[in-house]
Amino acid sequence: MVAQRLEGGDRRRLVFAYYVTGHGFGHATRVVEVVRHLIAAGHVVHVVTAAPEFVFTTEIQSPNLHIRDVLLDCGAVQADALTVDRLASLAQYHETAVVPRTSILTTEVEWLSSIKADLVVSDVVPVACRAAADAGIGSVCVTNFSWDFIYAEYVMDAGNNHRSIIWQIAEDYSHCELLLRLPGYCPMPAFRDVIDVPLVVRRLHKSRAEVRKELGLGDDVKLVVFNFGGQPAGWTLKQNWLPVGWLCLVCGASEKQVLPPNFIRLAKDAYTPDLIAASDCMLGKIGYGTFSEALAYKLPFVFVRRDYFNEEPFLRNMLEYYQGGVEMIRRDLLTGRWKSYLERALTLTPCYDGGINGGEVAARILQNTALGKSYLSEKLSGARRLGDAIVLGYQLQRAPGKDISIPDWYTRAENELGLRAAPQHTEVNGHVSVLESCIEEFEILHGELHGLSDTITFLHILSGLGSMSESVKNTEKRQLREQVAAAALFNWEEDIFVARAPGRLDVMGGIADYSGSLVLQMPIREACHVAVQRNHPTKQKMWKHTQARHQEKGGPIPVLQIVSFGSELSNRGPTFDMDLSDFLDGDQPIAYEDACRYFAQDPSQRWAAYVAGTVLVLMTELGFHFTDSICILVSSSVPEGKGVSSSAAVEVATMSAIAAAHGLDITSRDIALLCQKVENHIVGAPCGVMDQITSACGEANKLLAMVCQPAEVKEMVSIPNHIRFWGLDSGIRHSVGGKDYGSVRVGAFMGLKMIKCKASSLLSKLLACADSAQQMDEMNSSKYEENGNELLKEEASLEYLCNLSTHRYQALYSKDLPDYMVGEQFLKEYDDHNDKVTIIDPKRSYGVRAATKHPIYENFRVQAFKALLTATTADEQLSALGELMYQCHYSYGECGLGSDGTDRLVELVQEVQQRKSSHDERSSLFGAKITGGGSGGTVCIIGRNCLRSSEEIFEIQQRYRSATGYLPYIFDGSSPGAGKFGYLKIRRRRAPELE
């Protein structure tokens, strides 16, 4: 018991200041249990919180409990129970904790002194730790996650905005003496000294029988607790959503919400631990409160993923490891397909066997710390902790085969969770044994491996899925969650079609593609593999919830089932399924806009638009009718969010495999154009076509030269033997769907429209005044050549900005373009910008001049770059190529598409290059530029193909890590596009029959 004092008879009454975050009730409920034990030991506790007072006073009635209603952080802002608004979260934290920071610290230091606090406890308020340090008081955090870890992913998407928030939070936590770490914890490198404590769970007040008696329910009634943290007040619940004989206890329902008779509204102050213990399962989102109480009281938990909250994957994996979780698809939650999930939950046997007395244990440690016991160690300095905690080290995306890009602390966290499978060590020149095992397992009926080690590895993975035994499934469920879903995907006696498509490195051209520029793109070594199988609906192996859905519809119908590897450490659901009839409106395909809304309903499964969208495009554009079910397995080593077209690789590989499985003869170029429709219209990203063309049509160790009008592949340009290209990832997440990219595209199309109008005006004046020499002089006729009217006619009907020469732009049009223009003003003057994939926001101001200038000059730079590649092999050639790349990089910046990380990498390349020159040494690196859509992502570097260049690339990688804490991923090497790869048709070999 905590009430039993430390040895030595110290009976001193202690004063604790306990700060509680403003995010959700789960934090307050676990604080209650720790506070209860502290007060039972005779101490005084001041709770600083924005949570309702009844959360504490219902459980603790004592004059030693003081509640102070103050909000010092806001947590994550949620649009609804399952959707976190990342940018709003950062903005609100800035307003809540950053803007008033000075006054907060002054107020808290004075208050802590006034109550004579002996110890500050934080769950998990950052500024509380700093205030304690300023007041000369020790502090301890009790938590399973920290806000620097959660917010880090938000900052990735926010670009440069609010990055200082992460630094500030990490610095605040670094003042904390000790972390009491709860089960299901996330990586928290800002804390040096850690003590693991058991689950903190509220105690039971009543037995299951007592609660059911009060509710008037017998043991034959099945009871489910509906708990989404008080958020679902507006959701419509229907009687037929529950199986017969079930009742649902609804937490957080408003008084105005009308509930069916089999749904029971709980009072806002209902004591949920008792209700949980009296129920048969719980349906809700995973937060610490619901997670811990479900584990502690062995209640099956049917959960729905919450997007963009990085605490969840760690809790989810622990829940499933102890056989306590069933995942429900959000679409089924909102449409009432609950039955199969609830019934499956009843078959679980939750088996958590850890301690549940974390409140008592934590209280004892807090008491000891306040009395002077030291738990400090000499593990790491505060500077090192901060170095590990900075934003660029918190990437969740994994790149199979290149773990070097993952911070050490994160790798350790994965290993602790058992999430990282053993790496596949397959060498290109030493894969005979693996190849033989693949050939033994599968008969290759069509295609060839092309000596690609990643394809051999993928076949090896397929082989392992096909032979996965039940014992492995049961004993290693946590390690093999995605593999278990994939193993149940295919009919291993039927043909499987495999396609492969690489990502791409944007050497030159980038965002000028949508303006018709020449671009030079290199397919990279990293690629996506997709395996597809078609089956008659009666033979299709279906997941349980899919079976239940089809039973309701009266029988088997064609279904699409997808498994995506590499999703478990993001909040991306690893599986997706839908009835193919969902893509039909009568006998016609649904509109792309409807499909875009369909996939946007569930952010955790939004990724499926890239895969399933290929099916709808084939239906719409080619009129193909899918009568069979389709199974798709996606495994990509192209890192996401790094500007190397991971999405294009997925789209092209998927469409290529589906086409092969259905006998569709589609050219590589047409596949690329179709995949662009997927991204533009179904995903909703306004990209050009160069990504898909490179992934589909590229060749290894060559630059694909394409004029994007719309997609004319000119030639494959061989990379001279003395030249080499690398990519270095900045660690800043890039998204083509990001607002910066879209606004620059809008600005370019605005500029195009203005130029055409200006050309029309000049042409009209030229024709009207052709006979007046005096008026011609007024128009500065020296600007016009004899065929000036023909040029103006062409420019008045200009389809692509890149068809305008640089000198014509500079002479006639540049001075008339505004730097910025508000959308409303443009629409009033010009009606429309004539871009089919972007929409002008009337209230937004768009950069016009820089966005228009960039593609015109970029097209010239790319043409010069291409010509220089075939020039003599001299330093002057490399210097000129590098200079063109530098010019491109800074032009991106003028458009507003730069980033701190990519700028830093380019500066490091320049420093290495200039250092060599100043010492009269031959430079090995000559230039660098941001790639793709900009605003982060990867930098392309050009250098001499020699060992010294590789050493300098490694030096830049290490210097960037020292400066930012993030170790850049190095893209090095090339591989063939999907067209050159073709496809594999494989079938599992039958085991020899015994005589």
PDB file of N, CA and C in Angstrom, residues 696-758:
ATOM      1  N   ALA A 696       6.283   3.383 -66.172  1.00  0.00           N
ATOM      2  CA  ALA A 696       5.796   2.399 -67.143  1.00  0.00           C
ATOM      3  C   ALA A 696       6.771   2.169 -68.286  1.00  0.00           C
ATOM      4  N   CYS A 697       7.410   3.229 -68.772  1.00  0.00           N
ATOM      5  CA  CYS A 697       8.181   3.150 -70.018  1.00  0.00           C
ATOM      6  C   CYS A 697       9.682   3.273 -69.833  1.00  0.00           C
ATOM      7  N   GLY A 698      10.154   3.571 -68.628  1.00  0.00           N
ATOM      8  CA  GLY A 698      11.565   3.816 -68.417  1.00  0.00           C
ATOM      9  C   GLY A 698      12.430   2.585 -68.639  1.00  0.00           C
ATOM     10  N   GLU A 699      13.721   2.835 -68.838  1.00  0.00           N
ATOM     11  CA  GLU A 699      14.698   1.768 -68.989  1.00  0.00           C
ATOM     12  C   GLU A 699      15.827   1.991 -67.995  1.00  0.00           C
ATOM     13  N   ALA A 700      16.424   0.901 -67.544  1.00  0.00           N
ATOM     14  CA  ALA A 700      17.479   0.976 -66.543  1.00  0.00           C
ATOM     15  C   ALA A 700      18.670   1.759 -67.075  1.00  0.00           C
ATOM     16  N   ASN A 701      19.211   2.636 -66.207  1.00  0.00           N
ATOM     17  CA  ASN A 701      20.439   3.388 -66.500  1.00  0.00           C
ATOM     18  C   ASN A 701      20.302   4.304 -67.709  1.00  0.00           C
ATOM     19  N   LYS A 702      19.070   4.729 -67.971  1.00  0.00           N
ATOM     20  CA  LYS A 702      18.825   5.701 -69.029  1.00  0.00           C
ATOM     21  C   LYS A 702      17.860   6.766 -68.499  1.00  0.00           C
ATOM     22  N   LEU A 703      17.975   7.959 -69.093  1.00  0.00           N
ATOM     23  CA  LEU A 703      17.028   9.016 -68.783  1.00  0.00           C
ATOM     24  C   LEU A 703      15.928   9.000 -69.824  1.00  0.00           C
ATOM     25  N   LEU A 704      14.705   8.940 -69.356  1.00  0.00           N
ATOM     26  CA  LEU A 704      13.567   8.999 -70.267  1.00  0.00           C
ATOM     27  C   LEU A 704      13.308  10.461 -70.613  1.00  0.00           C
ATOM     28  N   ALA A 705      13.440  10.784 -71.910  1.00  0.00           N
ATOM     29  CA  ALA A 705      13.182  12.143 -72.384  1.00  0.00           C
ATOM     30  C   ALA A 705      11.770  12.195 -72.946  1.00  0.00           C
ATOM     31  N   MET A 706      10.940  13.042 -72.355  1.00  0.00           N
ATOM     32  CA  MET A 706       9.537  13.096 -72.739  1.00  0.00           C
ATOM     33  C   MET A 706       9.087  14.538 -72.830  1.00  0.00           C
ATOM     34  N   VAL A 707       8.360  14.839 -73.896  1.00  0.00           N
ATOM     35  CA  VAL A 707       7.688  16.133 -74.009  1.00  0.00           C
ATOM     36  C   VAL A 707       6.262  15.941 -73.521  1.00  0.00           C
ATOM     37  N   CYS A 708       5.904  16.669 -72.488  1.00  0.00           N
ATOM     38  CA  CYS A 708       4.621  16.440 -71.802  1.00  0.00           C
ATOM     39  C   CYS A 708       3.490  17.198 -72.491  1.00  0.00           C
ATOM     40  N   GLN A 709       3.229  16.832 -73.778  1.00  0.00           N
ATOM     41  CA  GLN A 709       2.184  17.516 -74.547  1.00  0.00           C
ATOM     42  C   GLN A 709       1.274  16.524 -75.265  1.00  0.00           C
ATOM     43  N   PRO A 710       0.587  15.613 -74.637  1.00  0.00           N
ATOM     44  CA  PRO A 710       0.610  15.411 -73.186  1.00  0.00           C
ATOM     45  C   PRO A 710       1.670  14.418 -72.723  1.00  0.00           C
ATOM     46  N   ALA A 711       2.102  13.502 -73.622  1.00  0.00           N
ATOM     47  CA  ALA A 711       3.048  12.487 -73.153  1.00  0.00           C
ATOM     48  C   ALA A 711       3.756  11.857 -74.346  1.00  0.00           C
ATOM     49  N   GLU A 712       4.645  12.606 -74.971  1.00  0.00           N
ATOM     50  CA  GLU A 712       5.369  12.101 -76.125  1.00  0.00           C
ATOM     51  C   GLU A 712       6.778  11.703 -75.698  1.00  0.00           C
ATOM     52  N   VAL A 713       7.025  10.398 -75.638  1.00  0.00           N
ATOM     53  CA  VAL A 713       8.360   9.919 -75.289  1.00  0.00           C
ATOM     54  C   VAL A 713       9.267  10.127 -76.498  1.00  0.00           C
ATOM     55  N   LYS A 714      10.287  10.959 -76.330  1.00  0.00           N
ATOM     56  CA  LYS A 714      11.173  11.298 -77.440  1.00  0.00           C
ATOM     57  C   LYS A 714      12.242  10.226 -77.650  1.00  0.00           C
ATOM     58  N   GLU A 715      12.904   9.854 -76.556  1.00  0.00           N
ATOM     59  CA  GLU A 715      13.976   8.867 -76.659  1.00  0.00           C
ATOM     60  C   GLU A 715      14.438   8.478 -75.265  1.00  0.00           C
ATOM     61  N   MET A 716      15.244   7.424 -75.213  1.00  0.00           N
ATOM     62  CA  MET A 716      15.938   7.040 -73.998  1.00  0.00           C
ATOM     63  C   MET A 716      17.368   7.546 -74.112  1.00  0.00           C
ATOM     64  N   VAL A 717      17.741   8.450 -73.222  1.00  0.00           N
ATOM     65  CA  VAL A 717      19.059   9.069 -73.276  1.00  0.00           C
ATOM     66  C   VAL A 717      20.012   8.289 -72.381  1.00  0.00           C
ATOM     67  N   SER A 718      21.017   7.699 -72.975  1.00  0.00           N
ATOM     68  CA  SER A 718      21.996   6.947 -72.193  1.00  0.00           C
ATOM     69  C   SER A 718      22.768   7.899 -71.288  1.00  0.00           C
ATOM     70  N   ILE A 719      22.972   7.483 -70.055  1.00  0.00           N
ATOM     71  CA  ILE A 719      23.771   8.276 -69.124  1.00  0.00           C
ATOM     72  C   ILE A 719      25.237   7.964 -69.396  1.00  0.00           C
ATOM     73  N   PRO A 720      26.044   8.959 -69.765  1.00  0.00           N
ATOM     74  CA  PRO A 720      27.458   8.697 -70.038  1.00  0.00           C
ATOM     75  C   PRO A 720      28.136   7.979 -68.873  1.00  0.00           C
ATOM     76  N   ASN A 721      29.092   7.159 -69.181  1.00  0.00           N
ATOM     77  CA  ASN A 721      29.733   6.330 -68.158  1.00  0.00           C
ATOM     78  C   ASN A 721      30.391   7.147 -67.058  1.00  0.00           C
ATOM     79  N   HIS A 722      30.805   8.371 -67.369  1.00  0.00           N
ATOM     80  CA  HIS A 722      31.520   9.164 -66.366  1.00  0.00           C
ATOM     81  C   HIS A 722      30.571   9.997 -65.502  1.00  0.00           C
ATOM     82  N   ILE A 723      29.246   9.896 -65.745  1.00  0.00           N
ATOM     83  CA  ILE A 723      28.265  10.688 -64.993  1.00  0.00           C
ATOM     84  C   ILE A 723      27.391   9.758 -64.161  1.00  0.00           C
ATOM     85  N   ARG A 724      27.036  10.239 -62.988  1.00  0.00           N
ATOM     86  CA  ARG A 724      26.195   9.439 -62.093  1.00  0.00           C
ATOM     87  C   ARG A 724      25.224  10.369 -61.369  1.00  0.00           C
ATOM     88  N   PHE A 725      24.031   9.851 -61.099  1.00  0.00           N
ATOM     89  CA  PHE A 725      23.017  10.605 -60.371  1.00  0.00           C
ATOM     90  C   PHE A 725      22.669   9.880 -59.067  1.00  0.00           C
ATOM     91  N   TRP A 726      22.466  10.673 -58.029  1.00  0.00           N
ATOM     92  CA  TRP A 726      22.002  10.155 -56.746  1.00  0.00           C
ATOM     93  C   TRP A 726      20.769  10.945 -56.298  1.00  0.00           C
ATOM     94  N   GLY A 727      20.001  10.367 -55.418  1.00  0.00           N
ATOM     95  CA  GLY A 727      18.941  11.087 -54.734  1.00  0.00           C
ATOM     96  C   GLY A 727      19.196  11.062 -53.242  1.00  0.00           C
ATOM     97  N   LEU A 728      19.004  12.180 -52.567  1.00  0.00           N
ATOM     98  CA  LEU A 728      19.118  12.237 -51.105  1.00  0.00           C
ATOM     99  C   LEU A 728      17.814  12.778 -50.546  1.00  0.00           C
ATOM    100  N   ASP A 729      17.204  12.007 -49.668  1.00  0.00           N
ATOM    101  CA  ASP A 729      15.912  12.385 -49.093  1.00  0.00           C
ATOM    102  C   ASP A 729      16.117  13.379 -47.961  1.00  0.00           C
ATOM    103  N   SER A 730      15.386  14.484 -47.992  1.00  0.00           N
ATOM    104  CA  SER A 730      15.515  15.518 -46.963  1.00  0.00           C
ATOM    105  C   SER A 730      14.823  15.159 -45.664  1.00  0.00           C
ATOM    106  N   GLY A 731      13.926  14.161 -45.708  1.00  0.00           N
ATOM    107  CA  GLY A 731      13.163  13.816 -44.513  1.00  0.00           C
ATOM    108  C   GLY A 731      11.914  14.640 -44.342  1.00  0.00           C
ATOM    109  N   ILE A 732      11.692  15.617 -45.215  1.00  0.00           N
ATOM    110  CA  ILE A 732      10.480  16.438 -45.152  1.00  0.00           C
ATOM    111  C   ILE A 732       9.471  15.841 -46.107  1.00  0.00           C
ATOM    112  N   ARG A 733       8.359  15.455 -45.565  1.00  0.00           N
ATOM    113  CA  ARG A 733       7.382  14.701 -46.345  1.00  0.00           C
ATOM    114  C   ARG A 733       6.818  15.556 -47.477  1.00  0.00           C
ATOM    115  N   HIS A 734       6.803  14.969 -48.662  1.00  0.00           N
ATOM    116  CA  HIS A 734       6.305  15.644 -49.866  1.00  0.00           C
ATOM    117  C   HIS A 734       4.982  15.022 -50.275  1.00  0.00           C
ATOM    118  N   SER A 735       4.072  15.843 -50.752  1.00  0.00           N
ATOM    119  CA  SER A 735       2.797  15.337 -51.241  1.00  0.00           C
ATOM    120  C   SER A 735       2.369  16.130 -52.459  1.00  0.00           C
ATOM    121  N   VAL A 736       2.162  15.417 -53.569  1.00  0.00           N
ATOM    122  CA  VAL A 736       1.668  16.090 -54.784  1.00  0.00           C
ATOM    123  C   VAL A 736       0.299  16.702 -54.523  1.00  0.00           C
ATOM    124  N   GLY A 737      -0.462  16.097 -53.610  1.00  0.00           N
ATOM    125  CA  GLY A 737      -1.775  16.627 -53.294  1.00  0.00           C
ATOM    126  C   GLY A 737      -1.728  17.809 -52.353  1.00  0.00           C
ATOM    127  N   GLY A 738      -0.513  18.222 -51.941  1.00  0.00           N
ATOM    128  CA  GLY A 738      -0.383  19.331 -51.025  1.00  0.00           C
ATOM    129  C   GLY A 738      -0.828  20.650 -51.642  1.00  0.00           C
ATOM    130  N   LYS A 739      -1.215  21.582 -50.788  1.00  0.00           N
ATOM    131  CA  LYS A 739      -1.772  22.842 -51.276  1.00  0.00           C
ATOM    132  C   LYS A 739      -0.727  23.684 -51.994  1.00  0.00           C
ATOM    133  N   ASP A 740       0.548  23.620 -51.591  1.00  0.00           N
ATOM    134  CA  ASP A 740       1.564  24.433 -52.239  1.00  0.00           C
ATOM    135  C   ASP A 740       1.717  24.045 -53.705  1.00  0.00           C
ATOM    136  N   TYR A 741       1.825  22.774 -53.976  1.00  0.00           N
ATOM    137  CA  TYR A 741       1.963  22.301 -55.349  1.00  0.00           C
ATOM    138  C   TYR A 741       0.750  22.731 -56.178  1.00  0.00           C
ATOM    139  N   GLY A 742      -0.434  22.512 -55.643  1.00  0.00           N
ATOM    140  CA  GLY A 742      -1.649  22.861 -56.368  1.00  0.00           C
ATOM    141  C   GLY A 742      -1.753  24.344 -56.650  1.00  0.00           C
ATOM    142  N   SER A 743      -1.353  25.180 -55.682  1.00  0.00           N
ATOM    143  CA  SER A 743      -1.463  26.627 -55.884  1.00  0.00           C
ATOM    144  C   SER A 743      -0.467  27.117 -56.931  1.00  0.00           C
ATOM    145  N   VAL A 744       0.723  26.511 -56.979  1.00  0.00           N
ATOM    146  CA  VAL A 744       1.693  26.894 -58.001  1.00  0.00           C
ATOM    147  C   VAL A 744       1.187  26.484 -59.376  1.00  0.00           C
ATOM    148  N   ARG A 745       0.570  25.321 -59.448  1.00  0.00           N
ATOM    149  CA  ARG A 745      -0.009  24.898 -60.724  1.00  0.00           C
ATOM    150  C   ARG A 745      -1.111  25.872 -61.152  1.00  0.00           C
ATOM    151  N   VAL A 746      -1.963  26.249 -60.233  1.00  0.00           N
ATOM    152  CA  VAL A 746      -3.011  27.220 -60.565  1.00  0.00           C
ATOM    153  C   VAL A 746      -2.381  28.523 -61.055  1.00  0.00           C
ATOM    154  N   GLY A 747      -1.322  28.988 -60.369  1.00  0.00           N
ATOM    155  CA  GLY A 747      -0.654  30.220 -60.771  1.00  0.00           C
ATOM    156  C   GLY A 747      -0.101  30.144 -62.182  1.00  0.00           C
ATOM    157  N   ALA A 748       0.459  28.952 -62.552  1.00  0.00           N
ATOM    158  CA  ALA A 748       0.998  28.784 -63.900  1.00  0.00           C
ATOM    159  C   ALA A 748      -0.108  28.854 -64.944  1.00  0.00           C
ATOM    160  N   PHE A 749      -1.235  28.250 -64.668  1.00  0.00           N
ATOM    161  CA  PHE A 749      -2.340  28.295 -65.630  1.00  0.00           C
ATOM    162  C   PHE A 749      -2.981  29.683 -65.684  1.00  0.00           C
ATOM    163  N   MET A 750      -2.967  30.392 -64.549  1.00  0.00           N
ATOM    164  CA  MET A 750      -3.399  31.791 -64.594  1.00  0.00           C
ATOM    165  C   MET A 750      -2.493  32.586 -65.543  1.00  0.00           C
ATOM    166  N   GLY A 751      -1.176  32.393 -65.369  1.00  0.00           N
ATOM    167  CA  GLY A 751      -0.228  33.105 -66.214  1.00  0.00           C
ATOM    168  C   GLY A 751      -0.408  32.772 -67.686  1.00  0.00           C
ATOM    169  N   LEU A 752      -0.667  31.501 -67.992  1.00  0.00           N
ATOM    170  CA  LEU A 752      -0.906  31.097 -69.377  1.00  0.00           C
ATOM    171  C   LEU A 752      -2.107  31.836 -69.953  1.00  0.00           C
ATOM    172  N   LYS A 753      -3.182  31.901 -69.165  1.00  0.00           N
ATOM    173  CA  LYS A 753      -4.383  32.587 -69.643  1.00  0.00           C
ATOM    174  C   LYS A 753      -4.105  34.079 -69.869  1.00  0.00           C
ATOM    175  N   MET A 754      -3.349  34.703 -68.980  1.00  0.00           N
ATOM    176  CA  MET A 754      -3.029  36.121 -69.131  1.00  0.00           C
ATOM    177  C   MET A 754      -2.170  36.370 -70.368  1.00  0.00           C
ATOM    178  N   ILE A 755      -1.204  35.496 -70.609  1.00  0.00           N
ATOM    179  CA  ILE A 755      -0.342  35.630 -71.784  1.00  0.00           C
ATOM    180  C   ILE A 755      -1.165  35.506 -73.059  1.00  0.00           C
ATOM    181  N   LYS A 756      -2.068  34.551 -73.104  1.00  0.00           N
ATOM    182  CA  LYS A 756      -2.906  34.380 -74.292  1.00  0.00           C
ATOM    183  C   LYS A 756      -3.784  35.609 -74.530  1.00  0.00           C
ATOM    184  N   CYS A 757      -4.324  36.163 -73.456  1.00  0.00           N
ATOM    185  CA  CYS A 757      -5.153  37.362 -73.599  1.00  0.00           C
ATOM    186  C   CYS A 757      -4.318  38.559 -74.057  1.00  0.00           C
ATOM    187  N   LYS A 758      -3.104  38.653 -73.493  1.00  0.00           N
ATOM    188  CA  LYS A 758      -2.207  39.735 -73.899  1.00  0.00           C
ATOM    189  C   LYS A 758      -1.842  39.589 -75.377  1.00  0.00           C
TER     190      LYS A 758
END
